[in-house]
Amino acid sequence: MAYDDPIGPVSAASMESVLRRDLDQTLDGGVLSASSPIGVAMGVVRNGDRRVFAFGNAAPDGIFEIGSITKTFTGLLLALAIEQQAVQADTPLRELLPQGAVVQPANGSEITLLDLVTQHSGLVRACRVIPAEGPSQPIPRVR
């Protein structure tokens, strides 16, 4: 498969044409074909300009379980807070929670911010507050 040469930075307004050029060539006719249930949506924020792009069977106003990508954002935010000396990696989580909040893992030890971002807190793996509506609707309707 041959790809077009990469291009330099683009404005948010012209990003859709770049994404379509790169994604259509790679994914159309494959995982993002018209008959596929798969879709990709992405958001871009730059200098206050917000854009949402959707490909395949996804809509710009779709609702998704974002899952593990939150780990990346959480880690980045913790790194920034440590860099700004607002917290330390070994800061206990209880020091940052509202009074009366209780968070204790199964092993009973103190949870630190480092435990949270390295997924070593001992907290339960997942909690489904809103049940799925079946295999055809893995993400409940929340509108």
Coordinates of C-alpha atoms in Angstrom, one line a residue:
M1 CA 0.0 0.0 0.0
A2 CA 1.3 3.4 -0.9
Y3 CA 0.7 6.6 1.1
D4 CA 0.8 10.2 0.1
D5 CA 3.7 12.2 1.4
P6 CA 3.0 13.8 4.9
I7 CA 2.1 17.4 5.0
G8 CA 3.0 20.1 7.4
P9 CA 0.8 21.5 10.2
V10 CA -2.7 22.5 9.1
S11 CA -5.4 24.6 10.7
A12 CA -8.3 23.0 12.5
A13 CA -10.6 24.2 9.6
S14 CA -8.5 22.3 7.0
M15 CA -7.9 19.2 9.1
E16 CA -10.9 17.3 7.9
S17 CA -9.6 17.2 4.3
V18 CA -6.2 15.9 5.6
L19 CA -7.9 13.3 7.8
R20 CA -10.2 12.2 5.0
R21 CA -7.2 11.9 2.6
D22 CA -5.3 9.7 5.1
L23 CA -8.1 7.7 6.6
D24 CA -10.2 7.1 3.5
Q25 CA -7.2 5.7 1.7
T26 CA -6.4 3.3 4.6
L27 CA -9.7 2.4 6.0
D28 CA -12.5 2.8 3.4
G29 CA -13.4 -0.6 1.9
G30 CA -11.9 -2.3 5.0
V31 CA -12.9 -1.8 8.6
L32 CA -14.7 1.5 7.9
S33 CA -16.6 0.3 4.9
A34 CA -20.3 1.2 4.6
S35 CA -21.3 -2.3 5.6
S36 CA -19.1 -2.3 8.7
P37 CA -20.5 -1.4 12.2
I38 CA -17.1 0.1 13.1
G39 CA -16.5 3.9 13.2
V40 CA -13.9 6.3 14.4
A41 CA -14.6 9.7 15.9
M42 CA -12.0 12.2 17.1
G43 CA -12.0 15.6 18.6
V44 CA -9.3 18.3 18.1
V45 CA -9.0 21.4 20.2
R46 CA -6.5 24.1 19.2
N47 CA -6.4 27.6 20.4
G48 CA -10.1 27.4 21.5
D49 CA -11.2 26.1 18.1
R50 CA -13.0 22.8 18.6
R51 CA -13.7 20.3 15.8
V52 CA -15.1 16.8 15.8
F53 CA -14.5 14.4 12.9
A54 CA -16.3 11.2 12.3
F55 CA -15.6 8.3 9.9
G56 CA -17.2 5.0 9.1
N57 CA -20.3 4.2 11.2
A58 CA -19.7 7.0 13.7
A59 CA -21.4 10.4 14.1
P60 CA -19.9 13.7 15.4
D61 CA -22.5 13.7 18.2
G62 CA -22.1 10.0 19.1
I63 CA -21.6 8.9 22.7
F64 CA -18.8 6.5 23.4
E65 CA -17.3 4.7 26.3
I66 CA -13.8 6.2 26.3
G67 CA -12.3 3.4 28.3
S68 CA -8.5 3.2 28.7
I69 CA -7.7 6.5 27.0
T70 CA -8.5 8.2 30.3
K71 CA -5.3 6.6 31.7
T72 CA -3.2 8.6 29.3
F73 CA -4.9 11.9 30.2
T74 CA -4.8 11.1 34.0
G75 CA -1.1 10.3 33.7
L76 CA -0.4 13.5 31.8
L77 CA -2.4 15.7 34.3
L78 CA -0.5 14.1 37.2
A79 CA 2.8 14.7 35.6
L80 CA 1.9 18.4 35.0
A81 CA 0.7 18.7 38.6
I82 CA 3.9 17.2 39.9
E83 CA 6.0 19.5 37.6
Q84 CA 4.1 22.5 39.0
Q85 CA 4.7 21.2 42.6
A86 CA 1.0 21.0 43.3
V87 CA 1.2 17.4 44.4
Q88 CA 3.8 14.6 44.7
A89 CA 3.5 11.1 43.2
D90 CA 3.2 9.7 46.7
T91 CA 0.5 12.0 47.8
P92 CA -2.3 9.9 49.4
L93 CA -5.6 10.1 47.5
R94 CA -7.5 10.7 50.7
E95 CA -5.8 14.1 51.1
L96 CA -7.4 15.3 47.9
L97 CA -10.9 13.9 48.4
P98 CA -13.8 15.8 50.0
Q99 CA -14.2 15.2 53.7
G100 CA -16.0 12.0 54.4
A101 CA -15.1 10.4 51.1
V102 CA -13.7 6.9 51.7
V103 CA -11.6 5.0 49.1
Q104 CA -10.0 1.8 50.2
P105 CA -8.7 -1.0 48.0
A106 CA -9.3 -4.7 48.8
N107 CA -5.8 -5.0 50.3
G108 CA -6.5 -2.1 52.8
S109 CA -3.4 -0.1 52.0
E110 CA -3.3 3.7 51.4
I111 CA -3.8 4.7 47.8
T112 CA -1.4 7.2 46.3
L113 CA -1.6 9.2 43.1
L114 CA 1.1 7.0 41.7
D115 CA -1.0 4.0 42.5
L116 CA -3.9 5.5 40.5
V117 CA -1.9 6.3 37.3
T118 CA -0.1 2.9 37.3
Q119 CA -3.3 1.0 37.9
H120 CA -2.0 -0.5 41.2
S121 CA -4.6 1.0 43.5
G122 CA -6.4 -2.2 44.3
L123 CA -9.7 -0.6 43.4
V124 CA -12.3 -2.7 41.5
R125 CA -11.5 -3.0 37.8
A126 CA -14.8 -1.7 36.5
C127 CA -18.2 -0.6 37.7
R128 CA -21.1 -0.6 35.3
V129 CA -23.6 2.0 36.6
I130 CA -25.7 1.9 33.4
P131 CA -26.2 -1.6 32.1
A132 CA -25.9 -2.3 28.4
E133 CA -29.1 -2.9 26.4
G134 CA -27.8 -6.1 24.9
P135 CA -25.2 -7.1 22.3
S136 CA -26.5 -4.8 19.6
Q137 CA -26.4 -1.8 22.1
P138 CA -23.2 -2.3 24.1
I139 CA -23.4 1.4 25.2
P140 CA -26.7 2.4 26.8
R141 CA -28.6 5.3 25.5
V142 CA -27.9 8.2 27.8
R143 CA -29.5 11.1 26.0

